[in-house]
């Protein structure tokens, strides 16, 4: 027991205290005008860089890029028949198209003639019972060259839509050319002979490429373009995905 104090009272216990560690001033720190200006400039530069990256044109396709796009184009049995197309070794078909002004609409598909200025390409084929589907993409030197090819096809489309067209040769079909789609990057049209034979073509222009989907449908009934359009939309999505990887 502690001894009493001199005045007879109990000993006084010192008040408990807690040490507080402080560093610098307890007032909130503020950026100097110069520091604030630096932060703003850096922030604007970062934001500008992000915007510029998004607005920067996507790089043109290389052949290896198209091969990557078509690597995922498999048949229902899981097989892939994609192959490189060399325009110099393509054997054209002997079909003829009348009137001649409509020939560009069937050159790359029915006539199997590479488009003018094509460097190379990649394509594949599916057999769907009696019907057949070809999907192929030709690569050009740049977007301007691909744009000229698409413009050539669009001009033929405008002149031949609702016109009676005849394709003769190994394949024969005569009928009115029906337009299905026409915008700045896609065309779609079908030649229905009326006896069941239908030649349908869908075209897509993207960057320095032009793609064709050609469907030979020798069965009665109207042509349903939705399945073919889904294929073109899927192809466009895959091509854009490959482009994004190179930004």
PDB file of C-alpha atoms in Angstrom:
ATOM      1  CA  UNK A   1       0.000   0.000   0.000  1.00  0.00           C
ATOM      2  CA  UNK A   2       1.324   3.417  -0.895  1.00  0.00           C
ATOM      3  CA  UNK A   3       2.292   5.659   1.969  1.00  0.00           C
ATOM      4  CA  UNK A   4       0.021   8.618   2.739  1.00  0.00           C
ATOM      5  CA  UNK A   5       0.992  12.124   1.741  1.00  0.00           C
ATOM      6  CA  UNK A   6       2.229  14.685   4.194  1.00  0.00           C
ATOM      7  CA  UNK A   7      -1.256  16.122   4.687  1.00  0.00           C
ATOM      8  CA  UNK A   8      -2.610  12.662   5.458  1.00  0.00           C
ATOM      9  CA  UNK A   9      -4.463  12.239   2.201  1.00  0.00           C
ATOM     10  CA  UNK A  10      -4.184   9.470  -0.325  1.00  0.00           C
ATOM     11  CA  UNK A  11      -1.385   9.623  -2.844  1.00  0.00           C
ATOM     12  CA  UNK A  12      -2.155  11.479  -6.042  1.00  0.00           C
ATOM     13  CA  UNK A  13      -1.983   9.378  -9.206  1.00  0.00           C
ATOM     14  CA  UNK A  14      -0.691  11.322 -12.260  1.00  0.00           C
ATOM     15  CA  UNK A  15      -3.333  11.733 -14.991  1.00  0.00           C
ATOM     16  CA  UNK A  16      -3.069   9.208 -17.837  1.00  0.00           C
ATOM     17  CA  UNK A  17      -1.815  10.674 -21.108  1.00  0.00           C
ATOM     18  CA  UNK A  18      -1.573   9.348 -24.662  1.00  0.00           C
ATOM     19  CA  UNK A  19       1.304  10.254 -26.924  1.00  0.00           C
ATOM     20  CA  UNK A  20       0.205  11.594 -30.345  1.00  0.00           C
ATOM     21  CA  UNK A  21       2.690  11.333 -33.171  1.00  0.00           C
ATOM     22  CA  UNK A  22       2.472  14.302 -35.491  1.00  0.00           C
ATOM     23  CA  UNK A  23       4.362  15.139 -38.636  1.00  0.00           C
ATOM     24  CA  UNK A  24       4.368  18.608 -40.069  1.00  0.00           C
ATOM     25  CA  UNK A  25       1.535  21.043 -39.858  1.00  0.00           C
ATOM     26  CA  UNK A  26      -1.975  19.869 -38.919  1.00  0.00           C
ATOM     27  CA  UNK A  27      -3.465  22.233 -41.522  1.00  0.00           C
ATOM     28  CA  UNK A  28      -4.669  20.594 -44.833  1.00  0.00           C
ATOM     29  CA  UNK A  29      -2.116  20.800 -47.617  1.00  0.00           C
ATOM     30  CA  UNK A  30      -3.100  22.484 -50.858  1.00  0.00           C
ATOM     31  CA  UNK A  31      -1.501  22.379 -54.280  1.00  0.00           C
ATOM     32  CA  UNK A  32       0.297  25.444 -55.334  1.00  0.00           C
ATOM     33  CA  UNK A  33      -1.060  27.163 -58.456  1.00  0.00           C
ATOM     34  CA  UNK A  34       1.889  25.782 -60.379  1.00  0.00           C
ATOM     35  CA  UNK A  35       1.277  22.234 -59.138  1.00  0.00           C
ATOM     36  CA  UNK A  36      -2.414  22.468 -59.979  1.00  0.00           C
ATOM     37  CA  UNK A  37      -1.564  23.619 -63.494  1.00  0.00           C
ATOM     38  CA  UNK A  38       0.755  20.631 -63.941  1.00  0.00           C
ATOM     39  CA  UNK A  39      -1.983  18.222 -62.824  1.00  0.00           C
ATOM     40  CA  UNK A  40      -4.472  19.767 -65.269  1.00  0.00           C
ATOM     41  CA  UNK A  41      -2.027  19.627 -68.176  1.00  0.00           C
ATOM     42  CA  UNK A  42      -1.143  15.987 -67.486  1.00  0.00           C
ATOM     43  CA  UNK A  43      -4.834  15.067 -67.210  1.00  0.00           C
ATOM     44  CA  UNK A  44      -5.685  16.779 -70.475  1.00  0.00           C
ATOM     45  CA  UNK A  45      -2.762  15.070 -72.205  1.00  0.00           C
ATOM     46  CA  UNK A  46      -3.906  11.634 -71.026  1.00  0.00           C
ATOM     47  CA  UNK A  47      -7.496  12.299 -72.077  1.00  0.00           C
ATOM     48  CA  UNK A  48      -6.328  13.577 -75.457  1.00  0.00           C
ATOM     49  CA  UNK A  49      -4.198  10.490 -75.953  1.00  0.00           C
ATOM     50  CA  UNK A  50      -7.158   8.203 -75.269  1.00  0.00           C
ATOM     51  CA  UNK A  51      -9.372  10.124 -77.697  1.00  0.00           C
ATOM     52  CA  UNK A  52      -6.666  10.105 -80.366  1.00  0.00           C
ATOM     53  CA  UNK A  53      -6.213   6.355 -79.965  1.00  0.00           C
ATOM     54  CA  UNK A  54      -9.916   5.823 -80.545  1.00  0.00           C
ATOM     55  CA  UNK A  55     -10.060   8.147 -83.538  1.00  0.00           C
ATOM     56  CA  UNK A  56      -6.887   6.820 -85.164  1.00  0.00           C
ATOM     57  CA  UNK A  57      -7.783   4.920 -88.346  1.00  0.00           C
ATOM     58  CA  UNK A  58      -7.539   1.170 -87.996  1.00  0.00           C
ATOM     59  CA  UNK A  59      -4.526  -0.323 -89.810  1.00  0.00           C
ATOM     60  CA  UNK A  60      -5.206  -1.969 -93.184  1.00  0.00           C
ATOM     61  CA  UNK A  61      -5.514  -5.733 -93.262  1.00  0.00           C
ATOM     62  CA  UNK A  62      -2.521  -7.906 -94.012  1.00  0.00           C
ATOM     63  CA  UNK A  63      -2.906 -11.342 -95.528  1.00  0.00           C
ATOM     64  CA  UNK A  64      -2.059 -12.906 -92.177  1.00  0.00           C
ATOM     65  CA  UNK A  65      -4.882 -10.902 -90.602  1.00  0.00           C
ATOM     66  CA  UNK A  66      -7.412 -12.318 -93.078  1.00  0.00           C
ATOM     67  CA  UNK A  67      -6.116 -15.806 -92.389  1.00  0.00           C
ATOM     68  CA  UNK A  68      -6.776 -15.182 -88.714  1.00  0.00           C
ATOM     69  CA  UNK A  69     -10.316 -14.003 -89.478  1.00  0.00           C
ATOM     70  CA  UNK A  70     -11.100 -17.104 -91.519  1.00  0.00           C
ATOM     71  CA  UNK A  71      -9.521 -19.495 -89.015  1.00  0.00           C
ATOM     72  CA  UNK A  72     -12.819 -19.392 -87.134  1.00  0.00           C
ATOM     73  CA  UNK A  73     -14.966 -20.098 -90.198  1.00  0.00           C
ATOM     74  CA  UNK A  74     -15.790 -23.778 -89.655  1.00  0.00           C
ATOM     75  CA  UNK A  75     -18.416 -26.048 -91.166  1.00  0.00           C
ATOM     76  CA  UNK A  76     -21.089 -27.769 -89.106  1.00  0.00           C
ATOM     77  CA  UNK A  77     -18.759 -30.778 -88.799  1.00  0.00           C
ATOM     78  CA  UNK A  78     -16.075 -28.615 -87.225  1.00  0.00           C
ATOM     79  CA  UNK A  79     -13.791 -28.648 -90.260  1.00  0.00           C
ATOM     80  CA  UNK A  80     -12.172 -25.555 -91.753  1.00  0.00           C
ATOM     81  CA  UNK A  81     -11.504 -25.321 -95.500  1.00  0.00           C
ATOM     82  CA  UNK A  82     -10.211 -21.742 -95.583  1.00  0.00           C
ATOM     83  CA  UNK A  83      -7.464 -21.202 -98.157  1.00  0.00           C
ATOM     84  CA  UNK A  84      -5.387 -18.351 -99.546  1.00  0.00           C
ATOM     85  CA  UNK A  85      -6.499 -17.037-102.945  1.00  0.00           C
ATOM     86  CA  UNK A  86      -3.837 -16.092-105.488  1.00  0.00           C
ATOM     87  CA  UNK A  87      -5.562 -13.980-108.194  1.00  0.00           C
ATOM     88  CA  UNK A  88      -2.954 -15.065-110.749  1.00  0.00           C
ATOM     89  CA  UNK A  89      -3.900 -18.722-110.451  1.00  0.00           C
ATOM     90  CA  UNK A  90      -7.702 -18.424-110.352  1.00  0.00           C
ATOM     91  CA  UNK A  91      -9.433 -20.111-113.306  1.00  0.00           C
ATOM     92  CA  UNK A  92     -12.398 -18.055-114.498  1.00  0.00           C
ATOM     93  CA  UNK A  93     -15.673 -19.725-115.435  1.00  0.00           C
ATOM     94  CA  UNK A  94     -17.104 -19.559-118.956  1.00  0.00           C
ATOM     95  CA  UNK A  95     -20.486 -18.076-118.000  1.00  0.00           C
ATOM     96  CA  UNK A  96     -21.717 -14.889-119.630  1.00  0.00           C
ATOM     97  CA  UNK A  97     -23.956 -12.179-118.198  1.00  0.00           C
ATOM     98  CA  UNK A  98     -26.436 -10.078-120.142  1.00  0.00           C
ATOM     99  CA  UNK A  99     -26.793  -7.175-120.208  1.00  0.00           C
ATOM    100  CA  UNK A 100     -23.039  -6.607-120.034  1.00  0.00           C
ATOM    101  CA  UNK A 101     -23.448  -3.663-117.641  1.00  0.00           C
ATOM    102  CA  UNK A 102     -24.578  -6.150-114.987  1.00  0.00           C
ATOM    103  CA  UNK A 103     -21.513  -8.371-115.327  1.00  0.00           C
ATOM    104  CA  UNK A 104     -19.581  -6.762-112.417  1.00  0.00           C
ATOM    105  CA  UNK A 105     -22.263  -8.024-110.028  1.00  0.00           C
ATOM    106  CA  UNK A 106     -21.368 -11.647-110.859  1.00  0.00           C
ATOM    107  CA  UNK A 107     -17.643 -11.399-111.685  1.00  0.00           C
ATOM    108  CA  UNK A 108     -16.095 -12.444-108.381  1.00  0.00           C
ATOM    109  CA  UNK A 109     -18.843 -14.946-107.545  1.00  0.00           C
ATOM    110  CA  UNK A 110     -20.484 -16.743-110.482  1.00  0.00           C
ATOM    111  CA  UNK A 111     -17.732 -15.992-113.012  1.00  0.00           C
ATOM    112  CA  UNK A 112     -14.912 -16.603-110.498  1.00  0.00           C
ATOM    113  CA  UNK A 113     -12.916 -13.644-111.801  1.00  0.00           C
ATOM    114  CA  UNK A 114     -10.733 -11.764-109.291  1.00  0.00           C
ATOM    115  CA  UNK A 115     -11.694  -8.095-109.026  1.00  0.00           C
ATOM    116  CA  UNK A 116      -9.372  -5.554-110.673  1.00  0.00           C
ATOM    117  CA  UNK A 117      -6.509  -4.544-108.388  1.00  0.00           C
ATOM    118  CA  UNK A 118      -6.894  -7.408-105.918  1.00  0.00           C
ATOM    119  CA  UNK A 119      -3.602  -8.402-104.273  1.00  0.00           C
ATOM    120  CA  UNK A 120      -4.648 -11.676-102.673  1.00  0.00           C
ATOM    121  CA  UNK A 121      -7.399 -13.055-100.508  1.00  0.00           C
ATOM    122  CA  UNK A 122      -8.783 -15.817 -98.328  1.00  0.00           C
ATOM    123  CA  UNK A 123     -11.920 -17.868 -98.897  1.00  0.00           C
ATOM    124  CA  UNK A 124     -13.918 -20.891 -97.810  1.00  0.00           C
ATOM    125  CA  UNK A 125     -16.841 -22.977 -99.030  1.00  0.00           C
ATOM    126  CA  UNK A 126     -19.759 -24.850 -97.464  1.00  0.00           C
ATOM    127  CA  UNK A 127     -21.967 -27.437 -99.150  1.00  0.00           C
ATOM    128  CA  UNK A 128     -25.464 -27.382 -97.676  1.00  0.00           C
ATOM    129  CA  UNK A 129     -27.206 -30.264 -99.383  1.00  0.00           C
ATOM    130  CA  UNK A 130     -27.932 -29.205-102.967  1.00  0.00           C
ATOM    131  CA  UNK A 131     -27.038 -25.597-102.103  1.00  0.00           C
ATOM    132  CA  UNK A 132     -23.542 -24.152-101.910  1.00  0.00           C
ATOM    133  CA  UNK A 133     -22.120 -21.139-100.070  1.00  0.00           C
ATOM    134  CA  UNK A 134     -18.827 -19.430-100.914  1.00  0.00           C
ATOM    135  CA  UNK A 135     -17.411 -16.796 -98.596  1.00  0.00           C
ATOM    136  CA  UNK A 136     -14.235 -14.980 -99.605  1.00  0.00           C
ATOM    137  CA  UNK A 137     -12.394 -11.724 -99.030  1.00  0.00           C
ATOM    138  CA  UNK A 138     -10.049  -9.965-101.440  1.00  0.00           C
ATOM    139  CA  UNK A 139      -7.397  -7.578-100.142  1.00  0.00           C
ATOM    140  CA  UNK A 140      -6.442  -4.363-101.937  1.00  0.00           C
ATOM    141  CA  UNK A 141      -3.480  -2.000-101.676  1.00  0.00           C
ATOM    142  CA  UNK A 142      -5.448   0.392 -99.478  1.00  0.00           C
ATOM    143  CA  UNK A 143      -8.935   1.542 -98.460  1.00  0.00           C
ATOM    144  CA  UNK A 144      -9.140   3.816-101.513  1.00  0.00           C
ATOM    145  CA  UNK A 145      -8.612   0.901-103.914  1.00  0.00           C
ATOM    146  CA  UNK A 146     -11.177  -1.218-102.087  1.00  0.00           C
ATOM    147  CA  UNK A 147     -13.551   1.747-102.129  1.00  0.00           C
ATOM    148  CA  UNK A 148     -13.225   2.037-105.909  1.00  0.00           C
ATOM    149  CA  UNK A 149     -14.125  -1.629-106.340  1.00  0.00           C
ATOM    150  CA  UNK A 150     -17.152  -1.261-104.079  1.00  0.00           C
ATOM    151  CA  UNK A 151     -18.223   1.888-105.941  1.00  0.00           C
ATOM    152  CA  UNK A 152     -17.980  -0.022-109.235  1.00  0.00           C
ATOM    153  CA  UNK A 153     -20.250  -2.735-107.856  1.00  0.00           C
ATOM    154  CA  UNK A 154     -22.664  -0.197-106.383  1.00  0.00           C
ATOM    155  CA  UNK A 155     -22.962   1.574-109.751  1.00  0.00           C
ATOM    156  CA  UNK A 156     -23.771  -1.732-111.466  1.00  0.00           C
ATOM    157  CA  UNK A 157     -26.277  -2.511-108.711  1.00  0.00           C
ATOM    158  CA  UNK A 158     -28.046   0.824-109.218  1.00  0.00           C
ATOM    159  CA  UNK A 159     -28.237   0.283-112.968  1.00  0.00           C
ATOM    160  CA  UNK A 160     -29.354  -3.354-112.886  1.00  0.00           C
ATOM    161  CA  UNK A 161     -31.756  -3.513-109.961  1.00  0.00           C
ATOM    162  CA  UNK A 162     -35.238  -4.565-111.153  1.00  0.00           C
ATOM    163  CA  UNK A 163     -33.729  -5.412-114.555  1.00  0.00           C
ATOM    164  CA  UNK A 164     -34.060  -8.749-116.345  1.00  0.00           C
ATOM    165  CA  UNK A 165     -30.640 -10.415-116.211  1.00  0.00           C
ATOM    166  CA  UNK A 166     -29.486 -13.658-117.804  1.00  0.00           C
ATOM    167  CA  UNK A 167     -26.557 -15.802-116.669  1.00  0.00           C
ATOM    168  CA  UNK A 168     -25.743 -18.599-119.116  1.00  0.00           C
ATOM    169  CA  UNK A 169     -23.124 -21.312-119.149  1.00  0.00           C
ATOM    170  CA  UNK A 170     -22.478 -24.127-116.689  1.00  0.00           C
ATOM    171  CA  UNK A 171     -24.986 -22.327-114.463  1.00  0.00           C
ATOM    172  CA  UNK A 172     -28.090 -20.879-116.055  1.00  0.00           C
ATOM    173  CA  UNK A 173     -30.474 -18.423-114.463  1.00  0.00           C
ATOM    174  CA  UNK A 174     -32.657 -15.745-115.991  1.00  0.00           C
ATOM    175  CA  UNK A 175     -34.931 -13.417-114.091  1.00  0.00           C
ATOM    176  CA  UNK A 176     -35.377 -10.023-112.550  1.00  0.00           C
ATOM    177  CA  UNK A 177     -32.501  -8.893-110.350  1.00  0.00           C
ATOM    178  CA  UNK A 178     -33.941  -8.046-106.945  1.00  0.00           C
ATOM    179  CA  UNK A 179     -32.093  -5.665-104.649  1.00  0.00           C
ATOM    180  CA  UNK A 180     -31.969  -6.623-100.978  1.00  0.00           C
ATOM    181  CA  UNK A 181     -29.604  -4.078 -99.413  1.00  0.00           C
ATOM    182  CA  UNK A 182     -27.704  -1.025-100.526  1.00  0.00           C
ATOM    183  CA  UNK A 183     -25.746   1.237 -98.175  1.00  0.00           C
ATOM    184  CA  UNK A 184     -22.243   2.675 -97.990  1.00  0.00           C
ATOM    185  CA  UNK A 185     -20.573  -0.628 -97.022  1.00  0.00           C
ATOM    186  CA  UNK A 186     -22.921  -3.447 -98.016  1.00  0.00           C
ATOM    187  CA  UNK A 187     -24.790  -4.665-101.086  1.00  0.00           C
ATOM    188  CA  UNK A 188     -27.102  -7.651-101.401  1.00  0.00           C
ATOM    189  CA  UNK A 189     -29.058  -8.892-104.396  1.00  0.00           C
ATOM    190  CA  UNK A 190     -30.564 -12.085-105.807  1.00  0.00           C
ATOM    191  CA  UNK A 191     -31.294 -13.374-109.286  1.00  0.00           C
ATOM    192  CA  UNK A 192     -34.275 -15.755-109.143  1.00  0.00           C
ATOM    193  CA  UNK A 193     -34.924 -17.686-112.337  1.00  0.00           C
ATOM    194  CA  UNK A 194     -38.449 -18.596-111.278  1.00  0.00           C
ATOM    195  CA  UNK A 195     -37.823 -22.348-111.681  1.00  0.00           C
ATOM    196  CA  UNK A 196     -36.156 -22.653-108.278  1.00  0.00           C
ATOM    197  CA  UNK A 197     -32.597 -21.636-109.158  1.00  0.00           C
ATOM    198  CA  UNK A 198     -31.427 -18.583-107.233  1.00  0.00           C
ATOM    199  CA  UNK A 199     -28.042 -16.839-107.368  1.00  0.00           C
ATOM    200  CA  UNK A 200     -27.654 -14.622-104.306  1.00  0.00           C
ATOM    201  CA  UNK A 201     -24.708 -12.315-103.618  1.00  0.00           C
ATOM    202  CA  UNK A 202     -23.866 -10.280-100.498  1.00  0.00           C
ATOM    203  CA  UNK A 203     -20.945  -7.807-100.549  1.00  0.00           C
ATOM    204  CA  UNK A 204     -19.119  -6.097 -97.677  1.00  0.00           C
ATOM    205  CA  UNK A 205     -16.477  -3.342 -97.926  1.00  0.00           C
ATOM    206  CA  UNK A 206     -14.239  -2.868 -94.888  1.00  0.00           C
ATOM    207  CA  UNK A 207     -10.939  -0.977 -94.797  1.00  0.00           C
ATOM    208  CA  UNK A 208      -8.761  -2.286 -97.653  1.00  0.00           C
ATOM    209  CA  UNK A 209     -10.918  -5.364 -98.298  1.00  0.00           C
ATOM    210  CA  UNK A 210     -14.063  -6.364-100.131  1.00  0.00           C
ATOM    211  CA  UNK A 211     -15.836  -9.592 -99.169  1.00  0.00           C
ATOM    212  CA  UNK A 212     -18.374 -11.632-101.093  1.00  0.00           C
ATOM    213  CA  UNK A 213     -20.839 -14.270 -99.968  1.00  0.00           C
ATOM    214  CA  UNK A 214     -22.227 -16.217-102.926  1.00  0.00           C
ATOM    215  CA  UNK A 215     -25.146 -18.605-102.479  1.00  0.00           C
ATOM    216  CA  UNK A 216     -26.270 -21.027-105.154  1.00  0.00           C
ATOM    217  CA  UNK A 217     -29.757 -22.213-104.144  1.00  0.00           C
ATOM    218  CA  UNK A 218     -31.300 -24.664-106.649  1.00  0.00           C
ATOM    219  CA  UNK A 219     -34.455 -25.358-104.635  1.00  0.00           C
ATOM    220  CA  UNK A 220     -37.987 -23.941-104.976  1.00  0.00           C
ATOM    221  CA  UNK A 221     -39.239 -21.250-102.681  1.00  0.00           C
ATOM    222  CA  UNK A 222     -38.450 -17.608-101.930  1.00  0.00           C
ATOM    223  CA  UNK A 223     -34.945 -16.569-100.964  1.00  0.00           C
ATOM    224  CA  UNK A 224     -34.557 -15.783 -97.255  1.00  0.00           C
ATOM    225  CA  UNK A 225     -31.674 -13.349 -96.908  1.00  0.00           C
ATOM    226  CA  UNK A 226     -31.557 -13.300 -93.091  1.00  0.00           C
ATOM    227  CA  UNK A 227     -29.180 -16.237 -92.693  1.00  0.00           C
ATOM    228  CA  UNK A 228     -26.778 -14.751 -95.245  1.00  0.00           C
ATOM    229  CA  UNK A 229     -26.992 -11.353 -93.560  1.00  0.00           C
ATOM    230  CA  UNK A 230     -26.142 -12.947 -90.214  1.00  0.00           C
ATOM    231  CA  UNK A 231     -23.036 -14.465 -91.806  1.00  0.00           C
ATOM    232  CA  UNK A 232     -21.940 -11.064 -93.163  1.00  0.00           C
ATOM    233  CA  UNK A 233     -22.554  -9.386 -89.800  1.00  0.00           C
ATOM    234  CA  UNK A 234     -20.502 -12.079 -88.075  1.00  0.00           C
ATOM    235  CA  UNK A 235     -17.701 -11.678 -90.619  1.00  0.00           C
ATOM    236  CA  UNK A 236     -17.679  -7.894 -90.112  1.00  0.00           C
ATOM    237  CA  UNK A 237     -17.531  -8.310 -86.317  1.00  0.00           C
ATOM    238  CA  UNK A 238     -14.631 -10.748 -86.575  1.00  0.00           C
ATOM    239  CA  UNK A 239     -12.714  -8.482 -88.952  1.00  0.00           C
ATOM    240  CA  UNK A 240     -13.149  -5.464 -86.666  1.00  0.00           C
ATOM    241  CA  UNK A 241     -11.993  -7.533 -83.695  1.00  0.00           C
ATOM    242  CA  UNK A 242      -8.786  -8.419 -85.543  1.00  0.00           C
ATOM    243  CA  UNK A 243      -8.281  -4.751 -86.419  1.00  0.00           C
ATOM    244  CA  UNK A 244      -8.654  -3.688 -82.778  1.00  0.00           C
ATOM    245  CA  UNK A 245      -5.818  -6.007 -81.798  1.00  0.00           C
ATOM    246  CA  UNK A 246      -3.461  -3.977 -84.002  1.00  0.00           C
ATOM    247  CA  UNK A 247      -4.417  -0.470 -82.841  1.00  0.00           C
TER     248      UNK A 247
END
